[in-house]
Short mmCIF file of C-alpha atoms in Angstrom, two decimals:
data_model
loop_
_atom_site.label_atom_id
_atom_site.label_comp_id
_atom_site.label_asym_id
_atom_site.label_seq_id
_atom_site.Cartn_x
_atom_site.Cartn_y
_atom_site.Cartn_z
CA MET K 29 -10.03 90.78 -17.06
CA ALA K 30 -6.45 90.34 -15.79
CA ARG K 31 -7.63 88.64 -12.65
CA GLN K 32 -9.79 86.30 -14.55
CA LEU K 33 -6.84 85.35 -16.72
CA ARG K 34 -4.62 84.77 -13.77
CA ALA K 35 -7.24 82.62 -12.20
CA GLU K 36 -7.52 80.56 -15.40
CA GLN K 37 -3.75 80.32 -15.56
CA THR K 38 -3.63 79.00 -11.91
CA ARG K 39 -6.31 76.44 -12.59
CA THR K 40 -4.44 75.24 -15.40
CA THR K 41 -1.20 74.99 -13.62
CA ILE K 42 -3.08 73.01 -10.70
CA ILE K 43 -4.61 70.49 -13.31
CA THR K 44 -1.21 70.04 -15.11
CA ALA K 45 0.62 69.38 -11.85
CA ALA K 46 -2.13 67.03 -10.58
CA ALA K 47 -2.10 65.12 -13.91
CA ASP K 48 1.68 64.59 -13.72
CA LEU K 49 1.37 63.27 -10.13
CA PHE K 50 -1.67 61.15 -10.96
CA ASP K 51 0.22 59.61 -13.91
CA ARG K 52 3.47 58.92 -12.10
CA ARG K 53 2.23 57.98 -8.71
CA GLY K 54 -1.51 57.06 -9.14
CA TYR K 55 -4.61 58.79 -7.80
CA GLU K 56 -4.57 57.15 -4.34
CA SER K 57 -0.98 57.81 -3.72
CA THR K 58 -1.14 61.67 -4.57
CA SER K 59 -2.44 64.01 -1.81
CA LEU K 60 -3.75 67.58 -2.12
CA SER K 61 -0.54 68.72 -0.38
CA ASP K 62 1.54 66.88 -2.99
CA ILE K 63 -0.28 68.90 -5.76
CA VAL K 64 0.04 72.15 -3.84
CA ALA K 65 3.73 71.58 -3.70
CA HIS K 66 4.11 70.37 -7.17
CA ALA K 67 2.06 73.10 -8.75
CA HIS K 68 3.77 75.99 -6.52
CA VAL K 69 0.52 77.40 -5.42
CA THR K 70 -1.10 77.86 -1.99
CA LYS K 71 -3.68 75.49 -0.62
CA GLY K 72 -6.17 78.51 -0.84
CA ALA K 73 -5.52 78.85 -4.52
CA LEU K 74 -6.34 74.97 -5.00
CA TYR K 75 -9.56 75.14 -2.87
CA PHE K 76 -10.68 78.18 -4.77
CA HIS K 77 -10.98 76.03 -7.87
CA PHE K 78 -11.30 72.41 -6.38
CA ALA K 79 -13.11 71.30 -3.26
CA ALA K 80 -11.76 67.79 -3.42
CA LYS K 81 -9.28 65.57 -5.13
CA GLU K 82 -12.04 63.86 -6.92
CA ASP K 83 -13.00 67.30 -8.58
CA LEU K 84 -9.39 67.34 -9.98
CA ALA K 85 -9.64 63.89 -11.30
CA HIS K 86 -12.92 64.66 -12.93
CA ALA K 87 -11.46 67.96 -14.64
CA ILE K 88 -8.73 65.88 -16.03
CA MET K 89 -10.85 63.24 -17.53
CA GLU K 90 -13.00 65.94 -18.89
CA LEU K 91 -10.19 67.60 -20.57
CA GLN K 92 -9.10 64.13 -22.01
CA SER K 93 -12.67 63.73 -23.37
CA GLN K 94 -12.57 67.26 -25.14
CA ALA K 95 -9.19 66.42 -26.55
CA ALA K 96 -10.39 63.14 -27.88
CA ARG K 97 -13.37 64.62 -29.58
CA ARG K 98 -11.38 67.45 -30.82
CA VAL K 99 -9.01 65.01 -32.55
CA ALA K 100 -11.80 62.90 -33.96
CA GLY K 101 -13.70 66.02 -35.32
CA GLU K 102 -10.48 67.43 -36.92
CA ILE K 103 -9.99 63.93 -38.77
CA ASP K 104 -13.47 63.59 -39.76
CA ASP K 105 -13.33 67.16 -41.19
CA ARG K 106 -10.63 66.01 -43.72
CA GLY K 107 -12.72 63.32 -45.43
CA TYR K 108 -10.37 60.32 -44.90
CA ALA K 109 -11.50 56.76 -45.48
CA SER K 110 -13.04 55.41 -42.55
CA LEU K 111 -10.10 53.03 -41.81
CA GLU K 112 -7.53 55.72 -42.33
CA ALA K 113 -9.62 57.94 -40.22
CA LEU K 114 -9.56 55.28 -37.29
CA MET K 115 -5.77 54.74 -37.65
CA ARG K 116 -5.29 58.33 -37.55
CA LEU K 117 -7.62 58.76 -34.43
CA THR K 118 -5.49 55.99 -32.48
CA PHE K 119 -2.23 57.89 -33.64
CA GLY K 120 -3.63 61.36 -32.54
CA LEU K 121 -4.51 60.01 -29.20
CA THR K 122 -1.14 58.58 -28.73
CA ARG K 123 0.37 61.86 -29.57
CA LEU K 124 -1.46 63.41 -26.85
CA SER K 125 -0.14 60.88 -24.44
CA VAL K 126 3.48 61.64 -25.65
CA GLU K 127 3.07 65.37 -25.60
CA GLY K 128 1.73 65.79 -22.02
CA PRO K 129 0.39 64.31 -18.81
CA ILE K 130 -3.36 64.95 -19.27
CA ALA K 131 -4.07 62.07 -21.62
CA ARG K 132 -1.74 59.86 -19.52
CA ALA K 133 -3.32 60.76 -16.24
CA GLY K 134 -6.74 60.42 -17.78
CA LEU K 135 -6.00 56.76 -18.84
CA ARG K 136 -4.64 56.01 -15.33
CA LEU K 137 -7.65 57.42 -13.71
CA ALA K 138 -9.89 55.47 -15.93
CA THR K 139 -8.14 52.29 -15.12
CA GLY K 140 -7.79 53.10 -11.37
CA GLY K 141 -11.34 52.95 -10.47
CA VAL K 142 -12.13 56.86 -10.33
CA ALA K 143 -15.66 57.35 -10.62
CA VAL K 144 -16.66 59.27 -13.78
CA ARG K 145 -19.61 61.80 -13.04
CA PRO K 146 -22.56 62.01 -15.51
CA PRO K 147 -22.87 63.60 -17.96
CA LEU K 148 -19.36 62.79 -18.98
CA PRO K 149 -19.15 59.35 -20.46
CA HIS K 150 -16.63 56.75 -19.35
CA PRO K 151 -13.40 57.27 -21.50
CA PHE K 152 -13.64 53.65 -22.39
CA ALA K 153 -17.44 53.79 -23.59
CA GLU K 154 -16.43 57.01 -25.64
CA LEU K 155 -13.52 55.35 -27.25
CA LEU K 156 -15.65 52.29 -28.09
CA ASP K 157 -18.07 54.45 -29.80
CA LEU K 158 -15.53 56.44 -31.70
CA ILE K 159 -13.77 53.24 -32.96
CA SER K 160 -17.07 51.35 -33.62
CA ARG K 161 -18.47 53.92 -35.96
CA ARG K 162 -15.18 54.11 -38.11
CA LEU K 163 -15.07 50.30 -38.12
CA GLY K 164 -18.65 50.16 -39.61
CA GLY K 165 -17.65 52.56 -42.49
CA ALA K 166 -14.53 50.74 -43.16
CA VAL K 167 -16.62 47.46 -43.67
CA LYS K 168 -19.03 49.42 -46.17
CA GLU K 169 -15.92 50.83 -47.98
CA SER K 170 -14.48 47.30 -48.15
CA ASP K 171 -11.26 48.26 -46.43
CA ILE K 172 -12.12 45.52 -43.73
CA HIS K 173 -13.47 41.84 -44.28
CA GLN K 174 -17.13 41.95 -44.96
CA ASP K 175 -17.81 39.08 -42.34
CA VAL K 176 -16.24 40.62 -39.30
CA ASP K 177 -18.26 41.26 -36.19
CA VAL K 178 -17.81 44.90 -35.73
CA ASP K 179 -18.70 44.98 -32.11
CA ALA K 180 -16.19 42.25 -31.16
CA VAL K 181 -13.36 43.85 -33.24
CA ALA K 182 -14.18 47.26 -31.70
CA HIS K 183 -14.12 45.89 -28.20
CA SER K 184 -10.94 44.08 -28.88
CA LEU K 185 -9.44 47.04 -30.50
CA VAL K 186 -10.12 49.29 -27.41
CA CYS K 187 -8.59 46.59 -25.18
CA PHE K 188 -5.62 46.37 -27.44
CA PHE K 189 -5.10 50.17 -27.52
CA VAL K 190 -5.67 50.65 -23.89
CA GLY K 191 -3.59 47.63 -22.90
CA THR K 192 -0.54 48.73 -25.05
CA ARG K 193 -0.72 52.21 -23.11
CA VAL K 194 -1.08 50.44 -19.71
CA VAL K 195 1.60 47.85 -20.17
CA GLY K 196 3.95 50.63 -21.61
CA ARG K 197 3.53 52.95 -18.72
CA SER K 198 5.39 50.66 -16.51
CA ARG K 199 7.93 49.21 -18.70
CA GLU K 200 9.18 52.12 -21.25
CA PRO K 201 8.93 55.65 -21.74
CA ALA K 202 5.80 57.44 -23.32
CA VAL K 203 7.79 58.34 -26.48
CA ARG K 204 7.97 54.57 -27.27
CA LEU K 205 4.18 54.72 -27.57
CA PRO K 206 4.05 55.60 -31.53
CA ARG K 207 6.28 52.58 -32.21
CA ARG K 208 3.77 50.32 -30.13
CA MET K 209 0.86 51.85 -32.09
CA SER K 210 2.42 50.98 -35.38
CA GLU K 211 3.10 47.49 -34.17
CA MET K 212 -0.56 47.07 -33.10
CA TRP K 213 -1.76 48.09 -36.56
CA TYR K 214 0.64 45.85 -38.29
CA VAL K 215 -1.22 42.88 -36.47
CA LEU K 216 -4.71 44.33 -37.06
CA VAL K 217 -4.15 45.32 -40.84
CA ARG K 218 -3.06 41.63 -41.51
CA GLY K 219 -6.03 40.16 -39.84
CA LEU K 220 -8.75 42.70 -40.88
CA VAL K 221 -7.92 44.10 -44.18
CA PRO K 222 -8.15 42.24 -47.46
CA VAL K 223 -4.76 41.46 -49.14
CA PRO K 224 -4.86 44.04 -51.95
CA ARG K 225 -5.54 46.73 -49.58
CA ARG K 226 -2.85 45.93 -46.89
CA PRO K 227 0.21 47.61 -48.41
CA ARG K 228 -1.65 51.15 -48.23
CA TYR K 229 -2.49 50.71 -44.52
CA LEU K 230 0.76 49.00 -43.38
CA THR K 231 2.49 52.05 -45.03
CA LEU K 232 0.13 54.59 -43.37
CA ALA K 233 0.93 53.05 -40.00
CA THR K 234 4.74 53.60 -40.43
CA ARG K 235 4.15 57.18 -41.79
CA LEU K 236 1.92 58.00 -38.78
CA GLU K 237 4.42 56.85 -36.37
CA ARG K 238 7.25 58.72 -37.97
CA GLU K 239 5.10 61.90 -38.10
CA ILE K 240 4.64 61.78 -34.43
CA MET K 241 8.34 61.14 -33.57
CA ALA K 242 9.35 63.99 -35.90
CA ALA K 243 6.90 66.36 -34.00
CA VAL K 244 7.90 65.41 -30.44
CA VAL K 245 11.73 64.74 -30.64
#
């Protein structure tokens, strides 16, 4: 049991070190030797868990996917209105990016041409599905204009969400992301939500931003 625990701890250490380097340097610019040095493990320890750098990338994207589904599930369990659930989902995923390198590296891998091996869905396809279902619910609940094209809005929101993180990665620290999410929702709420319902969701965006900052600072 102790040996198994040590092996799991070593695997986690390697993945975290790889995620940090993939996030900061990119996949192509990071070698296995770099990861070994950054994780403070032996090459034998790395190869015991991962046969190739691609396996490490896949493990990171799988962890990112698991975390996204966990956040979505926890939000759904609380019974929020669909639009609130969607906003909380985007801020929840943002918090993951602020708190550690796995989510940040997962995004960089997804935008860097690293192949996603089935049955793992592509992160953007998974995000599109999570967003589309909540947008459809928000239309039914009249929190979003009835005449919107849900598919088009979902695609645009994915691009907005991903693009905000990609641009921010090269221009400002990750801790700035909650503010950028709040700004994103200020734009979206004004375009998608009927006027009488806007104050609730504009206030929610500010509150969710502050909750993340209070938790991570």
